[in-house]
CSV table of C-alpha atoms in Angstrom, one decimal:
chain,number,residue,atom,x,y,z
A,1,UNK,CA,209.6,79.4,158.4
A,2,UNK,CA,208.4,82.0,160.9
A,3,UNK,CA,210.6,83.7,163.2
A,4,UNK,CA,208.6,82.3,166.2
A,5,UNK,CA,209.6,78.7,164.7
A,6,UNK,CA,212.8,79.3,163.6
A,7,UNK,CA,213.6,80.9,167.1
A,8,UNK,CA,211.6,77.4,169.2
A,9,UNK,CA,214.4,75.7,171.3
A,10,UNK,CA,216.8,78.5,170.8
A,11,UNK,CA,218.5,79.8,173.9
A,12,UNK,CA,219.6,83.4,174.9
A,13,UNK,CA,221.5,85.0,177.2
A,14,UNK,CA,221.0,89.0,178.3
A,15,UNK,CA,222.9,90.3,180.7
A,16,UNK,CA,221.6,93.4,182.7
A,17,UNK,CA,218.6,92.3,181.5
A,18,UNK,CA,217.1,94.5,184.1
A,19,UNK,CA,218.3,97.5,182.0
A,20,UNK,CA,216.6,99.6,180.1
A,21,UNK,CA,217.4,98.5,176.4
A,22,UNK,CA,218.1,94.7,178.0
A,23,UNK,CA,214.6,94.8,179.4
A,24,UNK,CA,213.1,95.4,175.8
A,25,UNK,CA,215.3,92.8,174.4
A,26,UNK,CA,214.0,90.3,176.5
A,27,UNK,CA,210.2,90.9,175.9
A,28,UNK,CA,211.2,90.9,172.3
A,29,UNK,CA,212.9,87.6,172.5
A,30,UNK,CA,210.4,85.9,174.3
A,31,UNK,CA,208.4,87.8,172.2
A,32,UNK,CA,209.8,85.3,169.3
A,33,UNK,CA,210.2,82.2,171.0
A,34,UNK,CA,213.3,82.4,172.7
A,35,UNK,CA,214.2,81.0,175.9
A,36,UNK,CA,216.3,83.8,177.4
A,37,UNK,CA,218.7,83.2,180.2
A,38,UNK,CA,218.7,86.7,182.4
A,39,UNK,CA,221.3,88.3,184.6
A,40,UNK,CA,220.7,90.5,187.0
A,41,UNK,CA,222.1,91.4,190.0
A,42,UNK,CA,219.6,90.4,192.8
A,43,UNK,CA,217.1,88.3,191.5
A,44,UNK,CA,215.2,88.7,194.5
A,45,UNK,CA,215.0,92.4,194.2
A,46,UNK,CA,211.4,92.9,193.1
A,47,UNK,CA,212.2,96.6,191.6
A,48,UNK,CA,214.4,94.7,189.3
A,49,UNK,CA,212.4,91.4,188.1
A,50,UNK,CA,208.8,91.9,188.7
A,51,UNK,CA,208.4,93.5,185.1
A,52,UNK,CA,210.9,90.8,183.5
A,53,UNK,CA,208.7,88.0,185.4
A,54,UNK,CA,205.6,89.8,183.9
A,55,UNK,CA,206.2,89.7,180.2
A,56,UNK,CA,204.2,87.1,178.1
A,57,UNK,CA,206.0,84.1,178.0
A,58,UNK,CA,208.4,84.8,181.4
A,59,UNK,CA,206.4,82.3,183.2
A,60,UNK,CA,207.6,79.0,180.5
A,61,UNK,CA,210.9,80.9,179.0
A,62,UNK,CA,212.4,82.9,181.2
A,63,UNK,CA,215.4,82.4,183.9
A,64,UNK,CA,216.8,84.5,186.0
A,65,UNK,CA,220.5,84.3,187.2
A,66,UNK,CA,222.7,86.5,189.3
A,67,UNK,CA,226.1,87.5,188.2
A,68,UNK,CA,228.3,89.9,189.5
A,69,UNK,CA,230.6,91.5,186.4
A,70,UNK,CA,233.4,91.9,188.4
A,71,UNK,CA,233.7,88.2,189.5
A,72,UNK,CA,235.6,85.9,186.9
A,73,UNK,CA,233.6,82.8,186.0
A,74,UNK,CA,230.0,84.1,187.4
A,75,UNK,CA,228.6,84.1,183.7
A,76,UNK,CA,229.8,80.7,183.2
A,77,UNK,CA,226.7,78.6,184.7
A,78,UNK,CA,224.4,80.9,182.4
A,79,UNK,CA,226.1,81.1,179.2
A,80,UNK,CA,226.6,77.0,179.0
A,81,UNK,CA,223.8,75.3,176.7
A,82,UNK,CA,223.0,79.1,174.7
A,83,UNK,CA,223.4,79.7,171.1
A,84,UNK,CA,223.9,83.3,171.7
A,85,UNK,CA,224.3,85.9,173.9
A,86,UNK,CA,223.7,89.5,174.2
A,87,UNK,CA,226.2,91.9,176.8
A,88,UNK,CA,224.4,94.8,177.6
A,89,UNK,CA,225.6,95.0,180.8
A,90,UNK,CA,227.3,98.1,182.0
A,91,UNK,CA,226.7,101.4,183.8
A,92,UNK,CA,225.8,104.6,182.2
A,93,UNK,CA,225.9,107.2,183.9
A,94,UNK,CA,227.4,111.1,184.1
A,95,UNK,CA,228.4,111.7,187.4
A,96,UNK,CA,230.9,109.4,189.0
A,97,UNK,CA,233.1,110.1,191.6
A,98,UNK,CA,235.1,107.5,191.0
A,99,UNK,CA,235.1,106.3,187.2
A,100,UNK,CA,237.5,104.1,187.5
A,101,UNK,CA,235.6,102.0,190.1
A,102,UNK,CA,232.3,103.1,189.0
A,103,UNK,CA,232.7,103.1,185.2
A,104,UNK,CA,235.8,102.0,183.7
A,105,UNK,CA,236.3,98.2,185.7
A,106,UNK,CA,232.8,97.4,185.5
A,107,UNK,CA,232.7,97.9,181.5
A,108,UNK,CA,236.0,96.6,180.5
A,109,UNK,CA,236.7,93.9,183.4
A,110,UNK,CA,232.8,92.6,183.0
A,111,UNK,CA,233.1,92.8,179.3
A,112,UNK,CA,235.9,90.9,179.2
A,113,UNK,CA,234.2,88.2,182.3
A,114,UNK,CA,231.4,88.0,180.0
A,115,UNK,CA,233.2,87.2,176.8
A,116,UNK,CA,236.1,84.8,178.6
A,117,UNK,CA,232.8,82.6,179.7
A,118,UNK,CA,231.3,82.0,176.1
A,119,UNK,CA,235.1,81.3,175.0
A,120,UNK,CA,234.6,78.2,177.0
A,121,UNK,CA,231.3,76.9,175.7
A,122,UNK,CA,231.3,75.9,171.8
A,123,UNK,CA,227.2,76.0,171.6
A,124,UNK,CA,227.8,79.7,171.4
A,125,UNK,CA,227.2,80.8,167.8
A,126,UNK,CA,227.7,84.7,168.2
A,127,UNK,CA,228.0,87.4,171.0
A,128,UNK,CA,226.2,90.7,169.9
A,129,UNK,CA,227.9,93.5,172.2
A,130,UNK,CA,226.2,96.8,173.2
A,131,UNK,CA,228.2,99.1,173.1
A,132,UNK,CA,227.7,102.9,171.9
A,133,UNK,CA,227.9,105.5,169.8
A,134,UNK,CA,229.9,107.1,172.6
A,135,UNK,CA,232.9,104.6,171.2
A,136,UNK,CA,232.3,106.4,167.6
A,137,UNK,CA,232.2,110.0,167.5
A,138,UNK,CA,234.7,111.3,170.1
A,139,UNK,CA,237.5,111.2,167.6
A,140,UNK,CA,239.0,115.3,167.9
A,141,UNK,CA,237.9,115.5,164.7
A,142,UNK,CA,235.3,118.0,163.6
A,143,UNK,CA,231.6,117.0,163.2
A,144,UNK,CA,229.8,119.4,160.9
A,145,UNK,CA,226.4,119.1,158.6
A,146,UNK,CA,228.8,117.7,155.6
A,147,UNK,CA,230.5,115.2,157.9
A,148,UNK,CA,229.2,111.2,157.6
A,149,UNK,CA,229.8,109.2,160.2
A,150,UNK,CA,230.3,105.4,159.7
A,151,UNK,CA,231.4,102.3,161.4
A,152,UNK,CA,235.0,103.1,160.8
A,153,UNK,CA,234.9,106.2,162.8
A,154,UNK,CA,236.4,104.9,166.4
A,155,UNK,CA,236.6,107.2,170.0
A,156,UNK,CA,240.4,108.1,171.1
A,157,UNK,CA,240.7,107.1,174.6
A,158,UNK,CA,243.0,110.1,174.9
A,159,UNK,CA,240.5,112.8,173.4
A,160,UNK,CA,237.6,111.0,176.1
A,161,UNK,CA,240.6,111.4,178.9
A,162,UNK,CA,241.2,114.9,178.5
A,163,UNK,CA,238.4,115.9,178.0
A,164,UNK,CA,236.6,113.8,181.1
A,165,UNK,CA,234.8,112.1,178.9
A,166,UNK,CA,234.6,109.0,181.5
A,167,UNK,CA,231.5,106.9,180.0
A,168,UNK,CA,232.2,107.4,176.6
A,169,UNK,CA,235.9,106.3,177.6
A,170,UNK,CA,234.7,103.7,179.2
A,171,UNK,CA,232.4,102.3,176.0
A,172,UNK,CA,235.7,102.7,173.9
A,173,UNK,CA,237.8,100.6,175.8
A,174,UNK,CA,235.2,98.2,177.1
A,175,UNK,CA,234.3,97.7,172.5
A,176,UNK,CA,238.0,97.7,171.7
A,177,UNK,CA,239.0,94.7,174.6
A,178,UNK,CA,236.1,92.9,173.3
A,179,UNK,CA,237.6,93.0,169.3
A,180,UNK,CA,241.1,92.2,170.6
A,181,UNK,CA,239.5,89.4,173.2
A,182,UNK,CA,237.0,88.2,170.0
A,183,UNK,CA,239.8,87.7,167.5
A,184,UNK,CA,242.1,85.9,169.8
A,185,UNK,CA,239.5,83.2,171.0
A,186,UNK,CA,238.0,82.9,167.6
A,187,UNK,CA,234.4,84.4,168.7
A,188,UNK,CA,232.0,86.1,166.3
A,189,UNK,CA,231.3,89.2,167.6
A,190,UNK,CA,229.1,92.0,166.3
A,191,UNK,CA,228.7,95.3,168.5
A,192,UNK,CA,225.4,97.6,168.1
A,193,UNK,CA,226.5,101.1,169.1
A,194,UNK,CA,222.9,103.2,169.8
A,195,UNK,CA,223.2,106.5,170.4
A,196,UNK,CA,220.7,108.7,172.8
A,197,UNK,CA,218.2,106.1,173.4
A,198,UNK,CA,214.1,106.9,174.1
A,199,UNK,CA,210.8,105.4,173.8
A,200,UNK,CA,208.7,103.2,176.9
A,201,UNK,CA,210.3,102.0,179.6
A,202,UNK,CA,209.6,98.6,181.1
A,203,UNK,CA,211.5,99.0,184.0
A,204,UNK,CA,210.1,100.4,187.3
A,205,UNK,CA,213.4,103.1,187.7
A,206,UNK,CA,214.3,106.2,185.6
A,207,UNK,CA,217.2,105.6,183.4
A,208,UNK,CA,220.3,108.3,182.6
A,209,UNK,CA,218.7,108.6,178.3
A,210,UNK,CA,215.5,109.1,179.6
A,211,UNK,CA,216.3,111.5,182.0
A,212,UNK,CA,217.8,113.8,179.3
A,213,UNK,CA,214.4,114.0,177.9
A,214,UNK,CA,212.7,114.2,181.2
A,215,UNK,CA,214.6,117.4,181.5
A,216,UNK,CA,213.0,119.5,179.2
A,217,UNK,CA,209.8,119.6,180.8
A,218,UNK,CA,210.6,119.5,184.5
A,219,UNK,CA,210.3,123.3,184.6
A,220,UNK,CA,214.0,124.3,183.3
A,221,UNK,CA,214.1,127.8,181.8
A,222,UNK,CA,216.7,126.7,179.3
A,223,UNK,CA,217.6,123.5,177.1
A,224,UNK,CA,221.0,122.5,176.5
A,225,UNK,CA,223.7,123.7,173.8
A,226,UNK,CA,224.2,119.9,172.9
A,227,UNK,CA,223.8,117.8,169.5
A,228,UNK,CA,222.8,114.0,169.7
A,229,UNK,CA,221.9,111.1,167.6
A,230,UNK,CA,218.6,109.9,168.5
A,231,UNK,CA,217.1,106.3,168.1
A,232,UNK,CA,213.8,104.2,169.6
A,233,UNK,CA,214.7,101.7,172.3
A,234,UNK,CA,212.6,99.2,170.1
A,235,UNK,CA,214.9,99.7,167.3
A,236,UNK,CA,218.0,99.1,169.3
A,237,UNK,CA,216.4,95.9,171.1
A,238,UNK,CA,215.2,94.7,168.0
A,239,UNK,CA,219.0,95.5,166.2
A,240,UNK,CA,220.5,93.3,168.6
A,241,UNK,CA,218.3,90.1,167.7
A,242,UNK,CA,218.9,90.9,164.2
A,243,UNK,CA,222.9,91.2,164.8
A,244,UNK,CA,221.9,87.1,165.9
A,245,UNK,CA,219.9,86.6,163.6
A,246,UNK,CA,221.0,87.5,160.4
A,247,UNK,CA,224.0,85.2,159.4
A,248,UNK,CA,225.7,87.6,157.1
A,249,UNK,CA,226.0,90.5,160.3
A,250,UNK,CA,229.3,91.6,161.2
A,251,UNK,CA,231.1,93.9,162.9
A,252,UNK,CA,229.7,97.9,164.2
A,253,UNK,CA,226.5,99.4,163.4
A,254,UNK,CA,225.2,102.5,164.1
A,255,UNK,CA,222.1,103.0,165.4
A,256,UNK,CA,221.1,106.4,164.9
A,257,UNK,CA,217.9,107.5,163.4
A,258,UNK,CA,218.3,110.9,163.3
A,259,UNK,CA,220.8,113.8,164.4
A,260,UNK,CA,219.4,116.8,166.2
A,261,UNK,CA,220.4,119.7,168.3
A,262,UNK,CA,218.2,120.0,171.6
A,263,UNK,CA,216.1,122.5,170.5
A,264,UNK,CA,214.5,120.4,167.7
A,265,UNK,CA,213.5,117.9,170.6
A,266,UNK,CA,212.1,120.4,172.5
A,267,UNK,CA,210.5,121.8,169.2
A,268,UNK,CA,209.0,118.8,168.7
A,269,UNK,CA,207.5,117.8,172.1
A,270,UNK,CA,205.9,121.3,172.3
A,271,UNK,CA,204.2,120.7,168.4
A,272,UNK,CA,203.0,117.1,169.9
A,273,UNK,CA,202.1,118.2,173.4
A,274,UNK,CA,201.3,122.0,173.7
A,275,UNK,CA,200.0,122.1,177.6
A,276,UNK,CA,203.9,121.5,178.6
A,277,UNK,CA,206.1,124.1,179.6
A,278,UNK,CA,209.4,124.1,178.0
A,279,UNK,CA,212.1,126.0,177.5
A,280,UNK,CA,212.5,128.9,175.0
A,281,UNK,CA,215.8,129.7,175.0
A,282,UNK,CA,219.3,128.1,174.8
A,283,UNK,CA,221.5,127.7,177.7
A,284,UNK,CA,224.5,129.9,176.3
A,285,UNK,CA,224.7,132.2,173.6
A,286,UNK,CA,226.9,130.1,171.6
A,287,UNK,CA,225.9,129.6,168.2
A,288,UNK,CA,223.9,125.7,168.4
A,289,UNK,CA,226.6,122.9,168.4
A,290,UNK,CA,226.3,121.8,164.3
A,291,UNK,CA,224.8,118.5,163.5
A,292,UNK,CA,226.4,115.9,161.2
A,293,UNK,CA,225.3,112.9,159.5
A,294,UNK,CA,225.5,109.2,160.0
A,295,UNK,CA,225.3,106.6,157.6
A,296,UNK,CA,222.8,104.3,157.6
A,297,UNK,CA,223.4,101.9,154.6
A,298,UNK,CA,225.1,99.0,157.0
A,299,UNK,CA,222.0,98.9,159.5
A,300,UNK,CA,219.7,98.7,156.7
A,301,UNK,CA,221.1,95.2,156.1
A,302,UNK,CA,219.9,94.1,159.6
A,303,UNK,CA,216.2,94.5,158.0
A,304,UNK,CA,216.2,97.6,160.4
A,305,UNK,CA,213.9,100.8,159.5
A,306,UNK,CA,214.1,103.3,162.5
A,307,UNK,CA,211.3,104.7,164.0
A,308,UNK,CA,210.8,108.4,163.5
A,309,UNK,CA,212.3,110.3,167.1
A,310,UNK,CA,208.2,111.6,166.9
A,311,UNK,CA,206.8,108.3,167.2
A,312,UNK,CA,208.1,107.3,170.9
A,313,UNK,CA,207.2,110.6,172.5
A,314,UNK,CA,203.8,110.4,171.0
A,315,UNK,CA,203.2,106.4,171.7
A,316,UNK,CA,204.1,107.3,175.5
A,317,UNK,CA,200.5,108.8,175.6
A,318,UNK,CA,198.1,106.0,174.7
A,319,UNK,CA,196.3,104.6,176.3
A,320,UNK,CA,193.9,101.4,175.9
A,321,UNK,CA,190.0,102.3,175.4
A,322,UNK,CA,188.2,102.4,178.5
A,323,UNK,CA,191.4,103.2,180.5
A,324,UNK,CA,191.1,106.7,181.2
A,325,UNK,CA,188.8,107.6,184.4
A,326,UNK,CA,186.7,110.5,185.4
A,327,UNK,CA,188.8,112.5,188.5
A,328,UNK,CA,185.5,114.6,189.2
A,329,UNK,CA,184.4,112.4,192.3
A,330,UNK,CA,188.2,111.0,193.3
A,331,UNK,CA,189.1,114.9,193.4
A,332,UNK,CA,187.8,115.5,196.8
A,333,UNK,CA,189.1,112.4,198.7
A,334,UNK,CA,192.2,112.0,197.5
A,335,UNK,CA,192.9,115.9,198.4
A,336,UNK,CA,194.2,115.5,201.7
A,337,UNK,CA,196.6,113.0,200.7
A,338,UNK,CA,197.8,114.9,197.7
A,339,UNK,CA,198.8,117.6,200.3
A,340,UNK,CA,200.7,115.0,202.3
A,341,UNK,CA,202.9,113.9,199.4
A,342,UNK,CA,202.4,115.6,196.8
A,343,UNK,CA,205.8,116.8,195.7
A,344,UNK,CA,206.9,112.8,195.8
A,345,UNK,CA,204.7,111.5,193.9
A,346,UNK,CA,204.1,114.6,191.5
A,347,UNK,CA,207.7,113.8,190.1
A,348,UNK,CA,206.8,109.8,189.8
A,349,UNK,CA,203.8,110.8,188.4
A,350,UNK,CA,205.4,113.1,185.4
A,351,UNK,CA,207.9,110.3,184.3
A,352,UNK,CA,205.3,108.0,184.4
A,353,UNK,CA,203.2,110.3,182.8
A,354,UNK,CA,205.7,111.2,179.8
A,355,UNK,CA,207.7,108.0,179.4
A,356,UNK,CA,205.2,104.8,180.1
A,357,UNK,CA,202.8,103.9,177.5
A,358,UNK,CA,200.1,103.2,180.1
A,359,UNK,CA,201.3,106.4,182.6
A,360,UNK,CA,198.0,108.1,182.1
A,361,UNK,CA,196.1,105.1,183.9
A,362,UNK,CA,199.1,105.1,186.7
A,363,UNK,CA,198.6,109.0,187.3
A,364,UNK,CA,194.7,108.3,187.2
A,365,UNK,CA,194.8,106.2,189.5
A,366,UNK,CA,197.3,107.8,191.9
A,367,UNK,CA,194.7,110.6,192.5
A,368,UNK,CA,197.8,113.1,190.7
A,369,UNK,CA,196.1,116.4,190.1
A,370,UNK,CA,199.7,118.4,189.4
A,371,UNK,CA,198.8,121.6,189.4
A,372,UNK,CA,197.5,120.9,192.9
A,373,UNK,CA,201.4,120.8,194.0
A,374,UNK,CA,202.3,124.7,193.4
A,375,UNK,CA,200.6,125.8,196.5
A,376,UNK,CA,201.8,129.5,195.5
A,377,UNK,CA,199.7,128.7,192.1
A,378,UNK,CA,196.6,126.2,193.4
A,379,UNK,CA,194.3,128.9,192.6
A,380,UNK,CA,195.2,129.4,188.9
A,381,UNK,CA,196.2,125.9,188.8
A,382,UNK,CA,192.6,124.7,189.7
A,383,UNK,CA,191.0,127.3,187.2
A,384,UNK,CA,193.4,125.5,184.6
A,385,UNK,CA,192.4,122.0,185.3
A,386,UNK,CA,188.5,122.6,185.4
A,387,UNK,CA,189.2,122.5,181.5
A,388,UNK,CA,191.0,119.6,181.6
A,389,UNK,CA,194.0,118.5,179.4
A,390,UNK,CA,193.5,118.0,175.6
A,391,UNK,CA,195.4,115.7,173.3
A,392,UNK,CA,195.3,116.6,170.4
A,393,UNK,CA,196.3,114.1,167.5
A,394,UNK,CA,194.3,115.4,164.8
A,395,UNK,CA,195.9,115.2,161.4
A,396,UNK,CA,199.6,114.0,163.2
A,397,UNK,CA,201.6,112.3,161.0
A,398,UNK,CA,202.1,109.7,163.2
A,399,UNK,CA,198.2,109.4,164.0
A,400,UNK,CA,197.5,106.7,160.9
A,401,UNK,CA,201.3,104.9,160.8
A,402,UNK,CA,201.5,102.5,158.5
A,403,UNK,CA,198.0,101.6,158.5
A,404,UNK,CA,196.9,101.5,161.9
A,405,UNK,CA,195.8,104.3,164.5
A,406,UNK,CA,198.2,104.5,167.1
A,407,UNK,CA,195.1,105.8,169.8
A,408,UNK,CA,191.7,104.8,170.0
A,409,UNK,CA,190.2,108.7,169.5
A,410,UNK,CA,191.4,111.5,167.8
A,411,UNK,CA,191.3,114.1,170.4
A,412,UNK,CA,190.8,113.2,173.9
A,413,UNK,CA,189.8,115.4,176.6
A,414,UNK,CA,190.7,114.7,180.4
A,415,UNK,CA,188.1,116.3,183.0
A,416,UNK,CA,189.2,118.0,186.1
A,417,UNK,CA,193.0,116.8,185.6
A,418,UNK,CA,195.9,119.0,185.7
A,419,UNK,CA,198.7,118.4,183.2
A,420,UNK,CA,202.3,119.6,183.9
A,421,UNK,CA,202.0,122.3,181.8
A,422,UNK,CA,199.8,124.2,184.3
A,423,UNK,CA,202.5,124.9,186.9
A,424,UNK,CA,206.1,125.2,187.3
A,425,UNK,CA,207.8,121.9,188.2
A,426,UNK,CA,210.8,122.0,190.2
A,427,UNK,CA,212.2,118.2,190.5
């Protein structure tokens, strides 16, 4: 039986589904066959439905719900009648003022909202839990090249308090209610803890994972002293249906594909995209923070096999045949409102530019000539774009994956366009 028949008549829950990984998880569900029961917080907030409503299949299998996590008994009206649901609701972000209010109660407290509504409705076969590898590694205990990290390893709320560790503290607690809440009401829950998450996004906003990456090319002179685990937002979306899925899943998995310091990342966006400017140096003199390993033999049971951290930087850059358009003749017109608001639109333009598979076609056909913006380098700038940008995928390893050309053209040259790598970006 195929998974699109096997998952006919089945219903899902996602909450946050306007979230980054949520948003995948929902295409990928309905993807399958799914009906998928969404929560979001304003359904009527275009910014955060119009690209749930416009996934294939939205229009027959999709409803939108609002829920507020901090109100007791607003999942219970979307949970009733599903055979499984997926929490991936919660904020994620490093600069609270207030973590408790902004952090801490909406991940624990909504956690637990979430999970005290499916203990009420026996049609719920399994909860599959986001959660993080934030709740894994911040143990005080050293993590060198010889260290392997597994499920077993589990965050110390104290460690994450002294050290103001707030989201990560709030991932730990939030994971650890949700195994004391799961055991006492009998509910099978399995927890998928990603760790820096990239790839596409679906969503219209700029999310805090994406925005580490976005980082590197927006013109700062150095790149963080910092080690992460790195996996492909399709890999995590696709982890949690398997964590449904597969009837044998249980408990934690890691979703890490590899471990790298930020220079490797950088390394490797300047090997795939040449014209960007990026950082040289580190941002201290510190010897680089060591990497470590993570083991990957329980996610391997979920039928997962991660995507190379290469493959979603490169993938953000094609485009569909025929897409691209000539700037030669647009140049002139849309000059004076490029002058107007520029610096606005340059910034949009980048992060669609870097992060959307399709962002070439959005810049295109925003009129975004981004070397333009540098007034103090227009000159230079304008000599630069006359040559246009060139991709080059010749002889990438990822340009012939398994089989089939990820880009319609080897090496693609963009007239009279200036990429980011022609001026200094200052976001």
């Amino acid at each position: 039986m195929s998974s699109v028949a096997a998952a006919a008549g089945k219903v899902v829950c996602v909450t946050g589904a306007s979230g980054y990984i949520a948003s995948w998880l929902v295409k990928l569900l309905l993807s399958r066959g799914y009906t998928v029961k969404a929560s979001v917080r304003d359904p009527n907030d275009p910014k955060k439905t119009r690209h749930l409503l416009a996934l294939d299949g939205a229009s027959e299998r999709l409803q939108l719900f609002k829920a507020n996590l901090l109100e007791e008994g607003s999942f219970d009206s979307i949970v009733d009648g599903c055979d499984g649901v997926c929490h991936t609701a919660s904020p994620f972000y490093h600069d609270a003022k207030d973590p408790q209010v902004e952090l801490l109660d909406p991940a624990v407290k909504g956690t637990l909202n979430v999970l005290n509504s499916c203990a009420k409705f026996p049609s719920i076969k399994r909860v599959v839990l986001t959660s993080s590898m934030a709740a894994v590694l911040n143990t005080g205990k050293p993590r060198t090249p010889d260290v392997v990290v597994d499920e077993t390893w589990f965050s110390d709320p104290e460690v994450c308090k002294q050290s103001e560790l707030w989201y990560p503290l709030s991932k730990t607690l939030a994971e650890d209610a949700a195994w004391k809440f799961a055991k006492e009401k009998s509910i099978d829950l399995v927890t998928i803890n990603p760790a820096m998450v990239i790839g596409p996004l679906l969503q219209p906003t700029l999310n805090t994972s994406a925005a580490a990456v976005l980082s590197l090319i927006k013109g700062a002179q150095t790149y963080p002293n910092v080690t992460f685990g790195w996996v492909n937002v399709k890999d995590v979306a696709n982890a949690h249906i398997q964590a449904f899925e597969v009837p044998s899943a249980n408990g934690r998995y890691c979703l890490v594909e590899r471990v790298s310091h930020y220079s490797e990342i950088v390394n490797i966006i300047r090997e795939l995209y040449p014209a960007f400017q990026l950082p040289e140096k580190c941002a201290d003199d510190k010897p680089h923070v060591p990497t470590y390993q993570v083991l990957k033999e329980k996610v391997k049971n979920l039928g997962i096999e991660f995507i190379p951290v290469e493959f979603p930087l490169a993938e953000d850059f094609v485009t569909k045949k025929g897409s691209l358009r000539n700037l030669e003749n647009a140049q002139k017109a849309e000059q004076d409102k490029l002058n107007e608001f520029c610096q606005l639109q340059m910034h949009a333009g980048l992060i669609m530019f870097f992060l959307f598979p399709f962002g070439l076609k959005f810049i295109y056909d925003l009129g975004l000539h981004v070397g333009r913006c540098d007034g103090a380098s227009a000159n230079a700038s304008t000599r630069a774009c006359r040559s246009g940008i060139r991709m080059n995928f010749v002889n990438h390893p990822l340009a012939n994956r398994g089989g089939k050309n990820i880009h319609s053209a080897q090496t693609r040259t963009v007239p009279g366009h200036c990429g980011p790598g022609n001026t200094r970006l200052r976001v």
